[in-house]
Amino acid sequence: MSAPNTSIKRIGLLTGGGDCPGLNAVIRAVTKTAIYRHGIEVVGILNGYEGLICNDVRELDASDASGILTRGGTILGTNNRCSPLRYPDGTNEDGSTRYIDATDRCLKTIEHHGLDAIIVIGGDGTMSCTAPLVQAGVPCVGVPKTIDNDIHGCELTFGFTTAMTTAAMSLDRLHSTADSHHRVMVCELMGRNAGWLTLSAGIASGSDIILIPEIPFDYDAIIAFLDERMASPAGFAIIACAEGAQEVGHGQTVSKVVDGSPDPIRLGGIGHLVADEIERRSRFETRTTVLGHVQRGGTPVAADRVLATRFGVAAIEHLLAGRHDRMVVWSGGTISDIGILEAAGNQRLVPLDHPLIDAARSVRTCFGDGG
Ligand code: F6P
């Protein structure tokens, strides 16, 4: 089938930001739909915006899209420390990194390869990087990805369900040691400033305490809860702690700052701090596990493959329908779209009246707030 009433004959496809299960499923859906249904050629841009800036691309044919549905990561490579508006290009006289606006380089690559539009798969940082392209008149369509499930306007991102499942299974496994040693086991989960991953995995694993960024915690409340829990017949406790969790009146715990990244702050370390403080204030032996990038790895679960496929197909249909500069989203049980720049720098946090919080409290989960 050839492209109907459209000037779009050849598109670029880019994955940006942290990898996430289901990226390859989107690449497959975009590529197969473009080629088989519309006769559109697809060019893969390698390693996120780096490929667009440095003219590093490869043609994708249908065989490239075969056999990748179940594979984690992205066959295109990705990058979460590269923005076209602030690209490192040599050093200044004082030895500091010199940054340039690399928009022209991106536009050159687009022109050189005859790309009529770009499909960008990424999180809010990656979407914000489309701004100079959108301003230059390049038709763009975004596809939201992240294990954090924190993209504005999108109720569910692919990758989240897989990460939640991995995290819940890991929390399940901590029960054996917690139970056998009568310990408190703290598990630090990803999620940046949003608690979706920790809240969902914590509920799924029956964690006793769930600490999320949206509900600052208080050590007195945690210890009071643990005193009761440790004295109960169970005699152990599991704490699911988001990397962005914070004590009342304190900031988040930063593990590093990645210069040049659209979102330079990397969170981490709070799990160890919580465990140390529990041991300091109580007689409970406490250990910490940091799940880290394990949560981003592995084959996507079936639900993420389905969502990723729907997003990929929708992205192509949006381009052909002239719905440019939009990002496809999952909202109200169906696919719709929002302005691609609306997603930029606009995170979706857990509302304090969310039914998941109420459900967790109903089964006596403690959020460290005494509630
Ligand atoms: O946004 C996905 C995510 O995994 C976050 O949950 C985490 O804070 C961050 O990326 C880690 O980034 P990096 O891969 O640069 O360590």
Coordinates of C-alpha atoms and ligand atoms in Angstrom, one line a residue:
M1 CA 0.0 0.0 0.0
S2 CA 1.4 3.4 -0.8
A3 CA 1.2 6.6 1.3
P4 CA -2.3 8.2 0.9
N5 CA -2.4 12.0 0.2
T6 CA 0.7 12.8 2.0
S7 CA 4.1 14.2 1.4
I8 CA 5.6 11.9 4.0
K9 CA 7.7 9.3 2.2
R10 CA 10.7 8.8 4.5
I11 CA 10.8 9.2 8.2
G12 CA 13.5 9.2 11.0
L13 CA 13.0 7.2 14.1
L14 CA 14.8 8.0 17.4
T15 CA 14.9 6.5 20.9
G16 CA 16.0 9.0 23.6
G17 CA 16.4 9.0 27.4
G18 CA 16.9 5.9 29.5
D19 CA 16.1 2.5 27.9
C20 CA 12.9 0.8 28.9
P21 CA 11.2 -2.6 28.1
G22 CA 9.1 -2.2 25.0
L23 CA 11.2 0.3 23.0
N24 CA 11.9 -2.4 20.4
A25 CA 8.2 -3.3 20.2
V26 CA 7.5 0.4 19.2
I27 CA 10.4 0.4 16.7
R28 CA 8.9 -2.8 15.2
A29 CA 5.4 -1.4 15.0
V30 CA 6.5 1.9 13.5
T31 CA 8.8 0.3 10.9
K32 CA 6.3 -2.5 9.9
T33 CA 3.4 -0.1 9.7
A34 CA 5.3 2.4 7.7
I35 CA 6.7 -0.1 5.2
Y36 CA 3.9 -2.6 4.9
R37 CA 0.9 -0.4 5.2
H38 CA 2.1 2.9 3.7
G39 CA 5.2 2.3 1.7
I40 CA 7.2 4.8 3.8
E41 CA 10.9 4.4 4.3
V42 CA 12.3 4.4 7.8
V43 CA 15.7 5.6 8.9
G44 CA 16.9 4.7 12.4
I45 CA 18.8 7.5 14.2
L46 CA 21.4 6.0 16.4
N47 CA 21.9 6.7 20.1
G48 CA 19.2 9.3 20.6
Y49 CA 19.9 12.9 19.6
E50 CA 23.6 12.1 19.4
G51 CA 22.9 10.3 16.1
L52 CA 20.9 13.3 14.7
I53 CA 23.7 15.7 15.7
C54 CA 26.6 13.5 14.4
N55 CA 24.8 12.1 11.3
D56 CA 24.9 8.6 12.7
V57 CA 21.9 6.7 11.1
R58 CA 21.0 3.4 9.5
E59 CA 18.2 2.4 7.1
L60 CA 15.6 0.1 8.7
D61 CA 13.9 -2.5 6.6
A62 CA 11.3 -5.0 7.6
S63 CA 13.8 -7.6 8.5
D64 CA 15.4 -5.2 11.1
A65 CA 12.0 -5.1 12.7
S66 CA 11.7 -8.8 12.9
G67 CA 12.5 -10.8 16.0
I68 CA 12.7 -7.8 18.3
L69 CA 9.3 -7.6 19.8
T70 CA 10.4 -9.5 23.0
R71 CA 13.9 -7.9 23.3
G72 CA 14.6 -5.4 26.0
G73 CA 16.6 -2.2 25.3
T74 CA 16.6 -0.6 21.9
I75 CA 18.3 -1.7 18.7
L76 CA 18.9 1.9 17.9
G77 CA 20.8 2.7 21.1
T78 CA 19.9 5.6 23.3
N79 CA 21.3 8.4 25.4
N80 CA 20.0 10.4 28.3
R81 CA 22.8 13.0 28.5
C82 CA 22.5 14.7 25.1
S83 CA 20.4 17.7 24.2
P84 CA 20.7 19.5 20.8
L85 CA 20.4 22.9 22.6
R86 CA 23.4 22.1 24.8
Y87 CA 25.8 19.8 23.1
P88 CA 29.4 19.4 24.4
D89 CA 31.8 20.5 21.7
G90 CA 35.4 20.8 23.0
T91 CA 36.7 22.8 26.0
N92 CA 36.9 26.4 26.9
E93 CA 40.2 28.1 27.7
D94 CA 39.6 27.5 31.5
G95 CA 39.3 23.8 30.8
S96 CA 35.5 23.6 31.2
T97 CA 33.3 21.9 28.7
R98 CA 32.2 24.1 25.8
Y99 CA 28.5 23.6 24.9
I100 CA 27.0 24.6 21.6
D101 CA 23.5 24.8 20.1
A102 CA 23.6 21.8 17.7
T103 CA 20.1 22.4 16.1
D104 CA 21.7 23.2 12.7
R105 CA 23.6 19.9 12.8
C106 CA 20.3 18.1 13.4
L107 CA 18.6 19.9 10.6
K108 CA 21.5 19.1 8.2
T109 CA 21.2 15.4 9.0
I110 CA 17.5 15.5 8.4
E111 CA 18.0 17.3 5.1
H112 CA 20.9 15.0 4.1
H113 CA 18.8 11.9 4.5
G114 CA 15.6 13.4 3.0
L115 CA 13.6 12.9 6.2
D116 CA 10.1 14.3 6.0
A117 CA 9.3 13.8 9.7
I118 CA 10.7 12.4 12.9
I119 CA 9.1 10.0 15.4
V120 CA 10.7 10.5 18.8
I121 CA 10.3 7.8 21.4
G122 CA 11.3 9.1 24.9
G123 CA 10.3 10.7 28.2
D124 CA 9.8 14.3 29.1
G125 CA 13.4 15.2 28.6
T126 CA 13.5 13.7 25.1
M127 CA 10.2 15.5 24.3
S128 CA 11.7 18.8 25.4
C129 CA 14.6 18.3 23.0
T130 CA 12.1 18.3 20.1
A131 CA 11.4 22.0 20.7
P132 CA 14.1 23.4 18.3
L133 CA 13.0 20.9 15.6
V134 CA 9.4 21.8 16.0
Q135 CA 10.3 25.5 15.8
A136 CA 12.3 24.8 12.6
G137 CA 9.2 23.3 11.1
V138 CA 10.2 19.6 11.2
P139 CA 7.0 17.5 11.6
C140 CA 7.5 15.4 14.8
V141 CA 5.4 12.9 16.6
G142 CA 6.3 11.7 20.1
V143 CA 5.8 8.3 21.7
P144 CA 6.0 8.3 25.6
K145 CA 8.3 5.8 27.3
T146 CA 9.4 5.4 30.8
I147 CA 9.4 2.9 33.7
D148 CA 8.5 5.8 35.9
N149 CA 5.0 6.3 34.4
D150 CA 5.4 10.0 35.1
I151 CA 4.6 11.5 31.7
H152 CA 2.1 14.4 31.8
G153 CA -1.2 13.5 30.1
C154 CA -0.4 9.8 29.8
E155 CA -2.0 7.4 32.3
L156 CA 0.2 4.5 31.3
T157 CA 3.5 4.3 29.6
F158 CA 5.0 1.1 28.2
G159 CA 7.8 -0.3 30.3
F160 CA 6.1 0.6 33.5
T161 CA 4.2 -2.7 33.9
T162 CA 7.3 -4.7 33.2
A163 CA 9.3 -2.7 35.7
M164 CA 6.6 -3.0 38.3
T165 CA 6.5 -6.8 37.8
T166 CA 10.3 -7.1 38.1
A167 CA 10.3 -4.9 41.3
A168 CA 7.3 -6.7 42.9
M169 CA 9.0 -10.1 42.2
S170 CA 12.3 -8.8 43.8
L171 CA 10.4 -7.5 46.8
D172 CA 8.7 -11.0 47.1
R173 CA 12.2 -12.5 47.2
L174 CA 13.2 -10.3 50.1
H175 CA 10.6 -11.9 52.3
S176 CA 12.6 -15.1 52.8
T177 CA 15.6 -13.4 54.4
A178 CA 13.3 -10.9 56.3
D179 CA 11.3 -13.8 57.7
S180 CA 14.2 -16.1 58.5
H181 CA 16.4 -13.4 60.1
H182 CA 13.6 -11.4 61.6
R183 CA 14.9 -8.3 59.8
V184 CA 13.7 -5.1 58.3
M185 CA 14.5 -5.2 54.6
V186 CA 14.6 -1.9 52.8
C187 CA 14.4 -2.0 49.0
E188 CA 15.1 1.2 47.0
L189 CA 13.2 1.5 43.7
M190 CA 13.5 3.9 40.8
G191 CA 10.9 6.4 39.6
R192 CA 12.6 9.8 39.8
N193 CA 10.2 12.3 41.5
A194 CA 7.2 10.1 41.1
G195 CA 6.1 7.2 43.3
W196 CA 4.1 5.2 40.8
L197 CA 6.6 2.4 40.5
T198 CA 7.2 2.0 44.3
L199 CA 3.5 2.4 45.1
S200 CA 2.4 -0.2 42.6
A201 CA 5.2 -2.7 43.3
G202 CA 4.8 -2.2 47.0
I203 CA 1.1 -3.0 46.9
A204 CA 1.7 -6.0 44.6
S205 CA 4.3 -7.4 47.0
G206 CA 2.4 -6.6 50.2
S207 CA 5.2 -4.4 51.5
D208 CA 4.6 -3.2 55.0
I209 CA 5.9 0.3 54.5
I210 CA 5.8 2.3 51.2
L211 CA 7.8 5.5 51.0
I212 CA 7.1 7.7 48.0
P213 CA 8.3 11.3 47.1
E214 CA 4.7 12.6 47.2
I215 CA 4.3 11.7 50.9
P216 CA 7.3 12.9 53.0
F217 CA 8.0 10.5 55.8
D218 CA 8.8 10.9 59.5
Y219 CA 11.1 8.5 61.3
D220 CA 9.0 8.5 64.5
A221 CA 6.0 7.2 62.4
I222 CA 8.2 4.5 60.8
I223 CA 9.6 3.3 64.1
A224 CA 6.2 3.3 65.8
F225 CA 4.8 1.2 63.0
L226 CA 7.9 -1.2 63.0
D227 CA 7.6 -1.6 66.8
E228 CA 4.2 -3.1 66.3
R229 CA 4.9 -5.0 63.2
M230 CA 8.1 -6.6 64.5
A231 CA 6.3 -7.7 67.7
S232 CA 3.5 -9.3 65.7
P233 CA 3.7 -13.0 64.8
A234 CA 5.2 -12.1 61.4
G235 CA 8.3 -10.5 63.1
F236 CA 9.8 -9.0 60.0
A237 CA 9.1 -6.0 57.7
I238 CA 9.6 -5.0 54.1
I239 CA 10.0 -1.4 53.1
A240 CA 9.6 -0.3 49.5
C241 CA 11.4 3.0 49.3
A242 CA 11.3 5.2 46.2
E243 CA 14.6 6.7 45.2
G244 CA 12.9 10.1 45.4
A245 CA 11.4 9.5 48.9
Q246 CA 12.2 12.3 51.4
E247 CA 12.0 12.9 55.1
V248 CA 9.7 15.7 56.1
G249 CA 11.6 19.0 55.9
H250 CA 14.5 17.4 53.9
G251 CA 15.3 17.4 50.2
Q252 CA 15.7 14.3 48.0
T253 CA 18.9 12.3 48.0
V254 CA 21.0 13.0 44.9
S255 CA 23.5 10.3 43.8
K256 CA 25.0 12.3 40.9
V257 CA 24.6 15.2 38.6
V258 CA 25.0 14.3 34.9
D259 CA 26.2 17.4 33.1
G260 CA 24.6 18.0 29.7
S261 CA 21.6 15.8 30.4
P262 CA 18.2 17.3 29.8
D263 CA 17.4 16.2 33.4
P264 CA 20.8 16.2 35.1
I265 CA 19.8 15.1 38.6
R266 CA 20.1 11.4 39.4
L267 CA 18.5 10.3 42.6
G268 CA 19.6 7.5 44.9
G269 CA 20.9 6.6 48.3
I270 CA 17.8 7.1 50.4
G271 CA 17.4 3.3 51.0
H272 CA 20.7 3.1 52.8
L273 CA 19.9 6.3 54.8
V274 CA 16.6 4.9 55.9
A275 CA 18.1 1.6 56.9
D276 CA 20.9 3.3 58.9
E277 CA 18.4 5.5 60.7
I278 CA 16.1 2.6 61.6
E279 CA 19.0 0.6 63.1
R280 CA 20.2 3.7 65.0
R281 CA 16.7 4.3 66.5
S282 CA 15.7 0.7 67.1
R283 CA 17.1 -2.8 67.9
F284 CA 15.9 -4.1 64.5
E285 CA 18.6 -5.6 62.2
T286 CA 18.1 -3.8 58.9
R287 CA 19.5 -4.4 55.4
T288 CA 19.2 -2.5 52.1
T289 CA 18.8 -3.7 48.5
V290 CA 19.0 -1.2 45.6
L291 CA 17.3 -2.6 42.6
G292 CA 18.7 -0.1 40.2
H293 CA 18.8 -0.8 36.5
V294 CA 17.5 -4.3 36.9
Q295 CA 14.1 -2.6 36.8
R296 CA 14.7 -1.3 33.2
G297 CA 16.0 -4.6 31.8
G298 CA 14.6 -7.8 30.4
T299 CA 11.8 -8.7 28.0
P300 CA 8.7 -6.6 28.2
V301 CA 5.6 -8.3 29.7
A302 CA 2.7 -8.9 27.2
A303 CA 0.7 -5.9 28.3
D304 CA 3.7 -3.6 27.5
R305 CA 4.2 -5.3 24.1
V306 CA 0.5 -4.6 23.3
L307 CA 0.7 -0.9 24.5
A308 CA 4.0 -0.3 22.6
T309 CA 2.6 -1.8 19.4
R310 CA -0.5 0.4 19.7
F311 CA 1.6 3.5 20.3
G312 CA 3.9 2.7 17.3
V313 CA 1.0 2.2 14.9
A314 CA -0.7 5.4 16.3
A315 CA 2.4 7.4 15.8
I316 CA 2.5 6.6 12.0
E317 CA -1.2 7.3 11.7
H318 CA -0.8 10.6 13.4
L319 CA 1.9 11.7 11.0
L320 CA -0.2 10.7 8.0
A321 CA -3.3 12.5 9.4
G322 CA -1.2 15.7 9.7
R323 CA -1.4 15.6 13.5
H324 CA 2.2 16.8 13.8
D325 CA 4.0 18.0 16.9
R326 CA 1.7 15.8 19.0
M327 CA 2.6 13.0 21.4
V328 CA 0.4 9.9 21.4
V329 CA -0.8 9.1 25.0
W330 CA -2.9 6.5 26.8
S331 CA -5.8 8.3 28.4
G332 CA -9.3 7.2 29.5
G333 CA -8.7 3.6 28.2
T334 CA -7.8 4.6 24.7
I335 CA -5.1 6.3 22.6
S336 CA -5.3 10.0 22.2
D337 CA -2.7 12.8 22.0
I338 CA -1.3 16.0 23.5
G339 CA 1.0 18.7 22.3
I340 CA 4.5 17.2 22.2
L341 CA 5.9 20.2 24.2
E342 CA 3.2 19.9 26.9
A343 CA 5.0 16.8 28.1
A344 CA 8.3 18.6 28.4
G345 CA 9.4 19.3 32.0
N346 CA 5.9 18.5 33.3
Q347 CA 5.9 15.4 35.5
R348 CA 2.8 13.4 36.4
L349 CA 3.1 12.7 40.2
V350 CA 0.8 10.5 42.4
P351 CA -2.1 12.6 43.6
L352 CA -2.5 12.3 47.4
D353 CA -6.2 11.3 46.9
H354 CA -5.3 8.5 44.4
P355 CA -7.3 5.3 45.0
L356 CA -4.0 3.3 45.1
I357 CA -3.0 5.2 48.3
D358 CA -6.4 4.6 49.8
A359 CA -6.2 0.9 48.9
A360 CA -2.8 0.5 50.5
R361 CA -3.9 2.3 53.7
S362 CA -6.9 0.0 53.8
V363 CA -4.7 -3.0 54.1
R364 CA -2.7 -1.3 56.8
T365 CA 0.3 -0.2 54.7
C366 CA 2.3 2.5 56.4
F367 CA 3.4 5.5 54.3
G368 CA 5.7 6.8 57.1
D369 CA 3.4 9.7 57.7
G370 CA 1.5 8.4 60.7
G371 CA -1.7 8.2 58.5
Ligands
F6P1 O1 13.7 7.7 34.0 C1 14.1 6.3 34.1 C2 15.1 6.2 35.2 O2 15.4 4.8 35.3 C3 14.7 6.7 36.6 O3 13.8 5.9 37.3 C4 16.1 6.9 37.2 O4 16.0 7.9 38.2 C5 17.0 7.3 36.1 O5 16.3 6.9 34.9 C6 18.3 6.7 36.1 O6 19.1 7.2 35.1 P1 20.5 6.6 34.6 O7 20.2 5.5 33.7 O8 21.2 7.8 33.9 O9 21.2 6.2 35.9

